[in-house]
Amino acid sequence: MNSYDVFISVVKLGSFTKAAKALHRSPSAISKQIGFLEQKLDAQLFDRTTRNLSLTEVGKIYYERCKDIANRINDAEEEIKEFSSEPSGTIRMTWSNSLSYSKLVTVLTEFSKRYPKISFDVKVTNDNVNLSDENIDIAFRQGPLEDSSMVAIKLFDIEPVFCATPSFLESHGTPDSLQALTALPIAIPSYINFPQKTRQQFPDLKWLNIKDMHRVSDIGALYEMVKQGLSASFSFRHIIEQELAEGSLVDITPIKTLPLLPVFLVYQRNSYMPQKLRVFIDTFKSAFS
């Protein structure tokens, strides 16, 4: 193992001792190799005056360069291996819980039949996670995107709706305006700033007091609450499409349609893309083209 790999291991693990254990060497051997590297560079890479090992400014710059070189070498090795092999490995992805009920899962199922050696590690969260920090390959995100450094491919739109049971409407009446809707017992998703989003689209709407509303962190729970007649609720048409057709739920959106939310497939812009990700992205582009 060369000095660059040793250096990267020390930085990642935070100490010579941990790096030595991971690399099956003695701490003194690791310390000597780092010392030789610093002599070669004529620069101090680590600040040894503190109890915790930390990089100097020069060390931080050198680490980024070494990490980039190591990633490129790893990418090159993986690319060579893929020439004669079937796509395989794990794809780590994330989406919000409302998309768990969408066409995404249908396409995933077809993809899995075609590429059985590829497995999925799915993180369902309403948080806008950092792909790099969380080691995520693919994100499916809805609504406007803020990070222009990512590659985003639009797949489809989802339609927000408000709904309630017929018995609920018999008791509380059917709203004929958005203001009347907000006066009903209503449940809203707690993971978005609902009043702010509503005012952006409808500036004439009076102030919403969310303290009078039920707030729920999961779209599935919202669905159950409205099905039981506890409240009217916000949902998406693709989640309640069958219930609307059957009549067990009623679309009470007081305007013709709320603004559609685009759904994007998002990934990091890298110089090399593993075969498993290439076929994954191509499958989704083809499915929703």
PDB file of C-alpha atoms in Angstrom:
ATOM      1  CA  MET A   1       0.000   0.000   0.000  1.00  0.00           C
ATOM      2  CA  ASN A   2       1.413   3.373  -1.007  1.00  0.00           C
ATOM      3  CA  SER A   3       1.670   6.456   1.175  1.00  0.00           C
ATOM      4  CA  TYR A   4      -1.342   8.074  -0.472  1.00  0.00           C
ATOM      5  CA  ASP A   5      -3.677   5.227   0.523  1.00  0.00           C
ATOM      6  CA  VAL A   6      -2.280   5.268   4.043  1.00  0.00           C
ATOM      7  CA  PHE A   7      -2.809   9.023   4.245  1.00  0.00           C
ATOM      8  CA  ILE A   8      -6.440   8.692   3.100  1.00  0.00           C
ATOM      9  CA  SER A   9      -7.081   5.943   5.676  1.00  0.00           C
ATOM     10  CA  VAL A  10      -5.658   8.047   8.516  1.00  0.00           C
ATOM     11  CA  VAL A  11      -7.847  11.010   7.550  1.00  0.00           C
ATOM     12  CA  LYS A  12     -11.005   8.932   7.219  1.00  0.00           C
ATOM     13  CA  LEU A  13     -10.505   7.036  10.473  1.00  0.00           C
ATOM     14  CA  GLY A  14      -9.165  10.006  12.441  1.00  0.00           C
ATOM     15  CA  SER A  15      -6.103   8.401  14.034  1.00  0.00           C
ATOM     16  CA  PHE A  16      -2.914   6.470  13.307  1.00  0.00           C
ATOM     17  CA  THR A  17      -4.044   3.681  15.634  1.00  0.00           C
ATOM     18  CA  LYS A  18      -7.368   3.089  13.890  1.00  0.00           C
ATOM     19  CA  ALA A  19      -5.716   3.256  10.475  1.00  0.00           C
ATOM     20  CA  ALA A  20      -3.065   0.768  11.602  1.00  0.00           C
ATOM     21  CA  LYS A  21      -5.730  -1.650  12.780  1.00  0.00           C
ATOM     22  CA  ALA A  22      -7.703  -1.336   9.531  1.00  0.00           C
ATOM     23  CA  LEU A  23      -4.560  -1.785   7.409  1.00  0.00           C
ATOM     24  CA  HIS A  24      -3.131  -4.583   9.600  1.00  0.00           C
ATOM     25  CA  ARG A  25       0.023  -2.645  10.454  1.00  0.00           C
ATOM     26  CA  SER A  26       1.539  -1.201  13.589  1.00  0.00           C
ATOM     27  CA  PRO A  27       0.818   2.413  14.600  1.00  0.00           C
ATOM     28  CA  SER A  28       4.528   3.175  14.438  1.00  0.00           C
ATOM     29  CA  ALA A  29       4.717   1.918  10.840  1.00  0.00           C
ATOM     30  CA  ILE A  30       1.787   4.129   9.877  1.00  0.00           C
ATOM     31  CA  SER A  31       3.336   7.121  11.662  1.00  0.00           C
ATOM     32  CA  LYS A  32       6.666   6.574   9.880  1.00  0.00           C
ATOM     33  CA  GLN A  33       4.991   6.322   6.468  1.00  0.00           C
ATOM     34  CA  ILE A  34       3.127   9.584   7.043  1.00  0.00           C
ATOM     35  CA  GLY A  35       6.395  11.156   8.221  1.00  0.00           C
ATOM     36  CA  PHE A  36       8.171  10.045   5.039  1.00  0.00           C
ATOM     37  CA  LEU A  37       5.305  11.491   2.984  1.00  0.00           C
ATOM     38  CA  GLU A  38       5.565  14.850   4.767  1.00  0.00           C
ATOM     39  CA  GLN A  39       9.326  14.895   4.190  1.00  0.00           C
ATOM     40  CA  LYS A  40       8.800  14.150   0.502  1.00  0.00           C
ATOM     41  CA  LEU A  41       6.259  16.956   0.200  1.00  0.00           C
ATOM     42  CA  ASP A  42       8.202  19.283   2.510  1.00  0.00           C
ATOM     43  CA  ALA A  43       4.882  20.112   4.182  1.00  0.00           C
ATOM     44  CA  GLN A  44       3.108  19.289   7.455  1.00  0.00           C
ATOM     45  CA  LEU A  45      -0.142  17.450   6.710  1.00  0.00           C
ATOM     46  CA  PHE A  46      -1.416  16.930  10.259  1.00  0.00           C
ATOM     47  CA  ASP A  47      -1.685  19.217  13.271  1.00  0.00           C
ATOM     48  CA  ARG A  48      -0.188  17.182  16.102  1.00  0.00           C
ATOM     49  CA  THR A  49      -0.494  19.889  18.775  1.00  0.00           C
ATOM     50  CA  THR A  50      -4.073  18.946  19.639  1.00  0.00           C
ATOM     51  CA  ARG A  51      -5.376  15.803  21.310  1.00  0.00           C
ATOM     52  CA  ASN A  52      -7.419  15.035  18.216  1.00  0.00           C
ATOM     53  CA  LEU A  53      -5.591  14.476  14.960  1.00  0.00           C
ATOM     54  CA  SER A  54      -6.577  17.184  12.473  1.00  0.00           C
ATOM     55  CA  LEU A  55      -5.502  18.250   9.019  1.00  0.00           C
ATOM     56  CA  THR A  56      -3.557  21.418   8.367  1.00  0.00           C
ATOM     57  CA  GLU A  57      -4.721  23.699   5.564  1.00  0.00           C
ATOM     58  CA  VAL A  58      -2.150  22.091   3.270  1.00  0.00           C
ATOM     59  CA  GLY A  59      -3.302  18.667   4.444  1.00  0.00           C
ATOM     60  CA  LYS A  60      -6.917  19.455   3.537  1.00  0.00           C
ATOM     61  CA  ILE A  61      -5.930  20.433   0.003  1.00  0.00           C
ATOM     62  CA  TYR A  62      -3.736  17.342  -0.377  1.00  0.00           C
ATOM     63  CA  TYR A  63      -6.490  15.085   0.968  1.00  0.00           C
ATOM     64  CA  GLU A  64      -9.006  16.292  -1.617  1.00  0.00           C
ATOM     65  CA  ARG A  65      -6.490  15.627  -4.399  1.00  0.00           C
ATOM     66  CA  CYS A  66      -5.600  12.171  -3.072  1.00  0.00           C
ATOM     67  CA  LYS A  67      -9.267  11.266  -2.599  1.00  0.00           C
ATOM     68  CA  ASP A  68     -10.015  12.302  -6.167  1.00  0.00           C
ATOM     69  CA  ILE A  69      -7.124  10.190  -7.507  1.00  0.00           C
ATOM     70  CA  ALA A  70      -8.220   7.172  -5.432  1.00  0.00           C
ATOM     71  CA  ASN A  71     -11.798   7.507  -6.694  1.00  0.00           C
ATOM     72  CA  ARG A  72     -10.617   7.714 -10.293  1.00  0.00           C
ATOM     73  CA  ILE A  73      -8.490   4.583  -9.900  1.00  0.00           C
ATOM     74  CA  ASN A  74     -11.407   2.735  -8.303  1.00  0.00           C
ATOM     75  CA  ASP A  75     -13.727   3.884 -11.088  1.00  0.00           C
ATOM     76  CA  ALA A  76     -11.265   2.714 -13.739  1.00  0.00           C
ATOM     77  CA  GLU A  77     -10.991  -0.728 -12.103  1.00  0.00           C
ATOM     78  CA  GLU A  78     -14.771  -1.060 -11.867  1.00  0.00           C
ATOM     79  CA  GLU A  79     -15.184   0.015 -15.491  1.00  0.00           C
ATOM     80  CA  ILE A  80     -12.755  -2.666 -16.685  1.00  0.00           C
ATOM     81  CA  LYS A  81     -14.560  -5.347 -14.641  1.00  0.00           C
ATOM     82  CA  GLU A  82     -17.918  -4.367 -16.122  1.00  0.00           C
ATOM     83  CA  PHE A  83     -16.947  -5.006 -19.741  1.00  0.00           C
ATOM     84  CA  SER A  84     -17.651  -8.725 -19.476  1.00  0.00           C
ATOM     85  CA  SER A  85     -20.125  -8.875 -16.605  1.00  0.00           C
ATOM     86  CA  GLU A  86     -23.859  -8.520 -16.019  1.00  0.00           C
ATOM     87  CA  PRO A  87     -24.909  -5.368 -14.130  1.00  0.00           C
ATOM     88  CA  SER A  88     -24.824  -6.078 -10.403  1.00  0.00           C
ATOM     89  CA  GLY A  89     -24.463  -4.500  -6.996  1.00  0.00           C
ATOM     90  CA  THR A  90     -26.620  -2.281  -4.804  1.00  0.00           C
ATOM     91  CA  ILE A  91     -28.286   0.971  -5.831  1.00  0.00           C
ATOM     92  CA  ARG A  92     -28.945   3.295  -2.902  1.00  0.00           C
ATOM     93  CA  MET A  93     -31.876   5.629  -3.465  1.00  0.00           C
ATOM     94  CA  THR A  94     -34.253   7.892  -1.648  1.00  0.00           C
ATOM     95  CA  TRP A  95     -37.757   9.275  -2.180  1.00  0.00           C
ATOM     96  CA  SER A  96     -40.537  10.872  -0.137  1.00  0.00           C
ATOM     97  CA  ASN A  97     -43.251   8.651   1.312  1.00  0.00           C
ATOM     98  CA  SER A  98     -45.894   9.980  -1.095  1.00  0.00           C
ATOM     99  CA  LEU A  99     -43.905   8.467  -3.990  1.00  0.00           C
ATOM    100  CA  SER A 100     -44.036   5.002  -2.417  1.00  0.00           C
ATOM    101  CA  TYR A 101     -47.541   4.729  -3.891  1.00  0.00           C
ATOM    102  CA  SER A 102     -46.581   5.948  -7.361  1.00  0.00           C
ATOM    103  CA  LYS A 103     -45.494   4.402 -10.662  1.00  0.00           C
ATOM    104  CA  LEU A 104     -41.891   4.362  -9.431  1.00  0.00           C
ATOM    105  CA  VAL A 105     -42.373   1.039  -7.649  1.00  0.00           C
ATOM    106  CA  THR A 106     -43.928  -0.493 -10.785  1.00  0.00           C
ATOM    107  CA  VAL A 107     -40.864   0.446 -12.835  1.00  0.00           C
ATOM    108  CA  LEU A 108     -38.554  -0.794 -10.065  1.00  0.00           C
ATOM    109  CA  THR A 109     -40.306  -4.166 -10.186  1.00  0.00           C
ATOM    110  CA  GLU A 110     -39.828  -4.476 -13.946  1.00  0.00           C
ATOM    111  CA  PHE A 111     -36.210  -3.345 -13.612  1.00  0.00           C
ATOM    112  CA  SER A 112     -35.532  -5.997 -10.966  1.00  0.00           C
ATOM    113  CA  LYS A 113     -36.890  -8.739 -13.234  1.00  0.00           C
ATOM    114  CA  ARG A 114     -34.561  -7.609 -15.999  1.00  0.00           C
ATOM    115  CA  TYR A 115     -31.501  -7.146 -13.756  1.00  0.00           C
ATOM    116  CA  PRO A 116     -31.839  -9.681 -10.899  1.00  0.00           C
ATOM    117  CA  LYS A 117     -28.255  -9.161  -9.681  1.00  0.00           C
ATOM    118  CA  ILE A 118     -28.976  -5.538  -8.737  1.00  0.00           C
ATOM    119  CA  SER A 119     -30.472  -4.931  -5.291  1.00  0.00           C
ATOM    120  CA  PHE A 120     -32.016  -1.775  -3.828  1.00  0.00           C
ATOM    121  CA  ASP A 121     -31.363   0.083  -0.584  1.00  0.00           C
ATOM    122  CA  VAL A 122     -34.244   2.548  -0.317  1.00  0.00           C
ATOM    123  CA  LYS A 123     -34.397   5.366   2.212  1.00  0.00           C
ATOM    124  CA  VAL A 124     -37.943   6.748   2.422  1.00  0.00           C
ATOM    125  CA  THR A 125     -37.828  10.186   3.979  1.00  0.00           C
ATOM    126  CA  ASN A 126     -39.400  13.589   3.497  1.00  0.00           C
ATOM    127  CA  ASP A 127     -36.030  15.224   4.244  1.00  0.00           C
ATOM    128  CA  ASN A 128     -34.039  16.583   1.317  1.00  0.00           C
ATOM    129  CA  VAL A 129     -30.955  14.462   2.040  1.00  0.00           C
ATOM    130  CA  ASN A 130     -27.486  15.281   0.706  1.00  0.00           C
ATOM    131  CA  LEU A 131     -26.634  12.536  -1.793  1.00  0.00           C
ATOM    132  CA  SER A 132     -22.893  12.773  -1.254  1.00  0.00           C
ATOM    133  CA  ASP A 133     -23.016  12.848   2.553  1.00  0.00           C
ATOM    134  CA  GLU A 134     -25.528  10.000   2.746  1.00  0.00           C
ATOM    135  CA  ASN A 135     -23.810   7.917   0.021  1.00  0.00           C
ATOM    136  CA  ILE A 136     -27.005   7.935  -2.075  1.00  0.00           C
ATOM    137  CA  ASP A 137     -26.856   7.082  -5.793  1.00  0.00           C
ATOM    138  CA  ILE A 138     -30.312   8.181  -6.924  1.00  0.00           C
ATOM    139  CA  ALA A 139     -32.984  10.484  -5.516  1.00  0.00           C
ATOM    140  CA  PHE A 140     -36.561  10.870  -6.706  1.00  0.00           C
ATOM    141  CA  ARG A 141     -37.695  14.371  -5.797  1.00  0.00           C
ATOM    142  CA  GLN A 142     -40.885  16.300  -6.315  1.00  0.00           C
ATOM    143  CA  GLY A 143     -41.353  19.995  -6.890  1.00  0.00           C
ATOM    144  CA  PRO A 144     -38.801  22.630  -7.972  1.00  0.00           C
ATOM    145  CA  LEU A 145     -35.128  21.685  -7.576  1.00  0.00           C
ATOM    146  CA  GLU A 146     -32.671  24.009  -5.846  1.00  0.00           C
ATOM    147  CA  ASP A 147     -29.314  22.276  -6.411  1.00  0.00           C
ATOM    148  CA  SER A 148     -28.112  23.001  -9.951  1.00  0.00           C
ATOM    149  CA  SER A 149     -25.003  20.847  -9.464  1.00  0.00           C
ATOM    150  CA  MET A 150     -27.125  17.711  -9.795  1.00  0.00           C
ATOM    151  CA  VAL A 151     -28.408  16.101 -12.970  1.00  0.00           C
ATOM    152  CA  ALA A 152     -32.228  16.059 -12.949  1.00  0.00           C
ATOM    153  CA  ILE A 153     -34.466  14.168 -15.357  1.00  0.00           C
ATOM    154  CA  LYS A 154     -38.182  14.909 -15.241  1.00  0.00           C
ATOM    155  CA  LEU A 155     -40.271  11.735 -15.121  1.00  0.00           C
ATOM    156  CA  PHE A 156     -43.910  12.694 -14.522  1.00  0.00           C
ATOM    157  CA  ASP A 157     -46.248  15.017 -12.614  1.00  0.00           C
ATOM    158  CA  ILE A 158     -48.326  14.314  -9.519  1.00  0.00           C
ATOM    159  CA  GLU A 159     -51.546  16.148  -8.698  1.00  0.00           C
ATOM    160  CA  PRO A 160     -52.356  17.429  -5.186  1.00  0.00           C
ATOM    161  CA  VAL A 161     -55.979  17.045  -4.080  1.00  0.00           C
ATOM    162  CA  PHE A 162     -58.125  17.502  -0.982  1.00  0.00           C
ATOM    163  CA  CYS A 163     -60.499  14.686  -0.165  1.00  0.00           C
ATOM    164  CA  ALA A 164     -63.041  13.460   2.380  1.00  0.00           C
ATOM    165  CA  THR A 165     -65.570  10.678   2.853  1.00  0.00           C
ATOM    166  CA  PRO A 166     -69.213  11.185   1.814  1.00  0.00           C
ATOM    167  CA  SER A 167     -70.331  10.804   5.462  1.00  0.00           C
ATOM    168  CA  PHE A 168     -67.838  13.496   6.558  1.00  0.00           C
ATOM    169  CA  LEU A 169     -69.280  15.892   3.975  1.00  0.00           C
ATOM    170  CA  GLU A 170     -72.838  15.119   5.125  1.00  0.00           C
ATOM    171  CA  SER A 171     -71.834  16.293   8.607  1.00  0.00           C
ATOM    172  CA  HIS A 172     -69.647  19.272   7.694  1.00  0.00           C
ATOM    173  CA  GLY A 173     -70.802  20.325   4.232  1.00  0.00           C
ATOM    174  CA  THR A 174     -68.900  20.485   0.947  1.00  0.00           C
ATOM    175  CA  PRO A 175     -66.606  23.529   0.732  1.00  0.00           C
ATOM    176  CA  ASP A 176     -67.104  25.841  -2.233  1.00  0.00           C
ATOM    177  CA  SER A 177     -63.870  27.798  -1.750  1.00  0.00           C
ATOM    178  CA  LEU A 178     -60.369  27.299  -0.419  1.00  0.00           C
ATOM    179  CA  GLN A 179     -61.216  29.519   2.551  1.00  0.00           C
ATOM    180  CA  ALA A 180     -64.233  27.317   3.364  1.00  0.00           C
ATOM    181  CA  LEU A 181     -62.057  24.217   3.038  1.00  0.00           C
ATOM    182  CA  THR A 182     -59.619  25.480   5.665  1.00  0.00           C
ATOM    183  CA  ALA A 183     -62.527  25.966   8.098  1.00  0.00           C
ATOM    184  CA  LEU A 184     -63.238  22.207   8.098  1.00  0.00           C
ATOM    185  CA  PRO A 185     -61.563  19.718  10.459  1.00  0.00           C
ATOM    186  CA  ILE A 186     -58.529  19.104   8.280  1.00  0.00           C
ATOM    187  CA  ALA A 187     -55.269  17.143   8.434  1.00  0.00           C
ATOM    188  CA  ILE A 188     -52.150  18.449   6.695  1.00  0.00           C
ATOM    189  CA  PRO A 189     -48.625  17.098   6.180  1.00  0.00           C
ATOM    190  CA  SER A 190     -46.255  18.402   8.849  1.00  0.00           C
ATOM    191  CA  TYR A 191     -43.122  17.975   6.733  1.00  0.00           C
ATOM    192  CA  ILE A 192     -43.938  20.993   4.548  1.00  0.00           C
ATOM    193  CA  ASN A 193     -44.745  24.586   5.445  1.00  0.00           C
ATOM    194  CA  PHE A 194     -48.353  24.252   4.363  1.00  0.00           C
ATOM    195  CA  PRO A 195     -49.515  27.835   5.047  1.00  0.00           C
ATOM    196  CA  GLN A 196     -46.513  29.264   3.215  1.00  0.00           C
ATOM    197  CA  LYS A 197     -46.959  26.982   0.211  1.00  0.00           C
ATOM    198  CA  THR A 198     -50.662  27.790   0.082  1.00  0.00           C
ATOM    199  CA  ARG A 199     -50.121  31.560   0.281  1.00  0.00           C
ATOM    200  CA  GLN A 200     -47.556  31.381  -2.539  1.00  0.00           C
ATOM    201  CA  GLN A 201     -50.191  29.912  -4.837  1.00  0.00           C
ATOM    202  CA  PHE A 202     -53.184  31.789  -3.419  1.00  0.00           C
ATOM    203  CA  PRO A 203     -52.055  35.211  -2.091  1.00  0.00           C
ATOM    204  CA  ASP A 204     -55.650  36.306  -1.378  1.00  0.00           C
ATOM    205  CA  LEU A 205     -56.214  33.479   1.084  1.00  0.00           C
ATOM    206  CA  LYS A 206     -56.528  34.653   4.680  1.00  0.00           C
ATOM    207  CA  TRP A 207     -54.036  33.527   7.327  1.00  0.00           C
ATOM    208  CA  LEU A 208     -54.162  29.814   8.110  1.00  0.00           C
ATOM    209  CA  ASN A 209     -53.978  28.827  11.768  1.00  0.00           C
ATOM    210  CA  ILE A 210     -52.269  25.428  11.675  1.00  0.00           C
ATOM    211  CA  LYS A 211     -52.818  25.057  15.423  1.00  0.00           C
ATOM    212  CA  ASP A 212     -56.433  24.242  14.561  1.00  0.00           C
ATOM    213  CA  MET A 213     -55.365  21.529  12.110  1.00  0.00           C
ATOM    214  CA  HIS A 214     -54.155  17.983  12.585  1.00  0.00           C
ATOM    215  CA  ARG A 215     -50.530  17.666  11.498  1.00  0.00           C
ATOM    216  CA  VAL A 216     -49.158  14.325  10.345  1.00  0.00           C
ATOM    217  CA  SER A 217     -45.671  13.327   9.216  1.00  0.00           C
ATOM    218  CA  ASP A 218     -46.710  10.413   6.993  1.00  0.00           C
ATOM    219  CA  ILE A 219     -48.909  10.437   3.886  1.00  0.00           C
ATOM    220  CA  GLY A 220     -50.170   6.928   4.702  1.00  0.00           C
ATOM    221  CA  ALA A 221     -51.434   8.106   8.085  1.00  0.00           C
ATOM    222  CA  LEU A 222     -53.186  11.044   6.395  1.00  0.00           C
ATOM    223  CA  TYR A 223     -54.884   8.550   4.100  1.00  0.00           C
ATOM    224  CA  GLU A 224     -56.122   6.424   7.017  1.00  0.00           C
ATOM    225  CA  MET A 225     -57.401   9.457   8.920  1.00  0.00           C
ATOM    226  CA  VAL A 226     -59.493  10.652   6.003  1.00  0.00           C
ATOM    227  CA  LYS A 227     -60.753   7.101   5.290  1.00  0.00           C
ATOM    228  CA  GLN A 228     -61.992   6.841   8.880  1.00  0.00           C
ATOM    229  CA  GLY A 229     -63.781  10.184   8.590  1.00  0.00           C
ATOM    230  CA  LEU A 230     -61.618  11.902  11.218  1.00  0.00           C
ATOM    231  CA  SER A 231     -60.983  14.837   8.935  1.00  0.00           C
ATOM    232  CA  ALA A 232     -60.698  16.069   5.403  1.00  0.00           C
ATOM    233  CA  SER A 233     -57.148  15.784   4.173  1.00  0.00           C
ATOM    234  CA  PHE A 234     -54.498  16.650   1.640  1.00  0.00           C
ATOM    235  CA  SER A 235     -53.317  13.829  -0.613  1.00  0.00           C
ATOM    236  CA  PHE A 236     -52.218  13.085  -4.165  1.00  0.00           C
ATOM    237  CA  ARG A 237     -54.511  11.780  -6.877  1.00  0.00           C
ATOM    238  CA  HIS A 238     -52.325   8.732  -7.618  1.00  0.00           C
ATOM    239  CA  ILE A 239     -52.700   7.568  -3.990  1.00  0.00           C
ATOM    240  CA  ILE A 240     -56.489   7.760  -3.818  1.00  0.00           C
ATOM    241  CA  GLU A 241     -57.368   7.166  -7.486  1.00  0.00           C
ATOM    242  CA  GLN A 242     -59.203   3.902  -6.788  1.00  0.00           C
ATOM    243  CA  GLU A 243     -61.176   5.331  -3.849  1.00  0.00           C
ATOM    244  CA  LEU A 244     -62.252   8.321  -5.945  1.00  0.00           C
ATOM    245  CA  ALA A 245     -63.450   5.990  -8.703  1.00  0.00           C
ATOM    246  CA  GLU A 246     -65.363   3.837  -6.190  1.00  0.00           C
ATOM    247  CA  GLY A 247     -66.865   6.872  -4.459  1.00  0.00           C
ATOM    248  CA  SER A 248     -65.544   5.992  -0.992  1.00  0.00           C
ATOM    249  CA  LEU A 249     -63.629   9.286  -1.134  1.00  0.00           C
ATOM    250  CA  VAL A 250     -64.672  12.560  -2.758  1.00  0.00           C
ATOM    251  CA  ASP A 251     -62.387  15.122  -4.369  1.00  0.00           C
ATOM    252  CA  ILE A 252     -63.252  18.378  -2.569  1.00  0.00           C
ATOM    253  CA  THR A 253     -60.533  20.521  -4.105  1.00  0.00           C
ATOM    254  CA  PRO A 254     -62.435  23.828  -4.407  1.00  0.00           C
ATOM    255  CA  ILE A 255     -60.732  24.896  -7.619  1.00  0.00           C
ATOM    256  CA  LYS A 256     -60.478  23.001 -10.883  1.00  0.00           C
ATOM    257  CA  THR A 257     -56.977  21.762 -10.201  1.00  0.00           C
ATOM    258  CA  LEU A 258     -54.079  22.584  -7.937  1.00  0.00           C
ATOM    259  CA  PRO A 259     -50.663  23.176  -9.553  1.00  0.00           C
ATOM    260  CA  LEU A 260     -49.031  19.908 -10.596  1.00  0.00           C
ATOM    261  CA  LEU A 261     -45.760  18.870  -8.940  1.00  0.00           C
ATOM    262  CA  PRO A 262     -43.057  17.492 -11.251  1.00  0.00           C
ATOM    263  CA  VAL A 263     -41.136  14.391 -10.125  1.00  0.00           C
ATOM    264  CA  PHE A 264     -37.453  14.207 -11.032  1.00  0.00           C
ATOM    265  CA  LEU A 265     -34.818  11.483 -11.040  1.00  0.00           C
ATOM    266  CA  VAL A 266     -31.712  13.151  -9.568  1.00  0.00           C
ATOM    267  CA  TYR A 267     -28.102  12.011  -9.405  1.00  0.00           C
ATOM    268  CA  GLN A 268     -24.632  13.461  -8.920  1.00  0.00           C
ATOM    269  CA  ARG A 269     -22.651  14.629 -11.932  1.00  0.00           C
ATOM    270  CA  ASN A 270     -19.550  12.381 -11.973  1.00  0.00           C
ATOM    271  CA  SER A 271     -16.933  11.631 -14.610  1.00  0.00           C
ATOM    272  CA  TYR A 272     -17.634   7.906 -14.337  1.00  0.00           C
ATOM    273  CA  MET A 273     -20.980   6.190 -13.862  1.00  0.00           C
ATOM    274  CA  PRO A 274     -21.151   2.497 -12.877  1.00  0.00           C
ATOM    275  CA  GLN A 275     -22.956   0.171 -15.234  1.00  0.00           C
ATOM    276  CA  LYS A 276     -25.704  -0.513 -12.690  1.00  0.00           C
ATOM    277  CA  LEU A 277     -26.591   3.202 -12.605  1.00  0.00           C
ATOM    278  CA  ARG A 278     -26.430   3.602 -16.374  1.00  0.00           C
ATOM    279  CA  VAL A 279     -28.981   0.848 -16.967  1.00  0.00           C
ATOM    280  CA  PHE A 280     -31.130   2.131 -14.078  1.00  0.00           C
ATOM    281  CA  ILE A 281     -31.307   5.674 -15.423  1.00  0.00           C
ATOM    282  CA  ASP A 282     -31.901   4.455 -18.992  1.00  0.00           C
ATOM    283  CA  THR A 283     -34.763   2.239 -17.777  1.00  0.00           C
ATOM    284  CA  PHE A 284     -36.530   5.120 -16.030  1.00  0.00           C
ATOM    285  CA  LYS A 285     -35.973   7.527 -18.925  1.00  0.00           C
ATOM    286  CA  SER A 286     -37.497   4.979 -21.284  1.00  0.00           C
ATOM    287  CA  ALA A 287     -40.423   4.163 -18.970  1.00  0.00           C
ATOM    288  CA  PHE A 288     -41.498   7.797 -18.633  1.00  0.00           C
ATOM    289  CA  SER A 289     -40.436   9.220 -21.985  1.00  0.00           C
TER     290      SER A 289
END
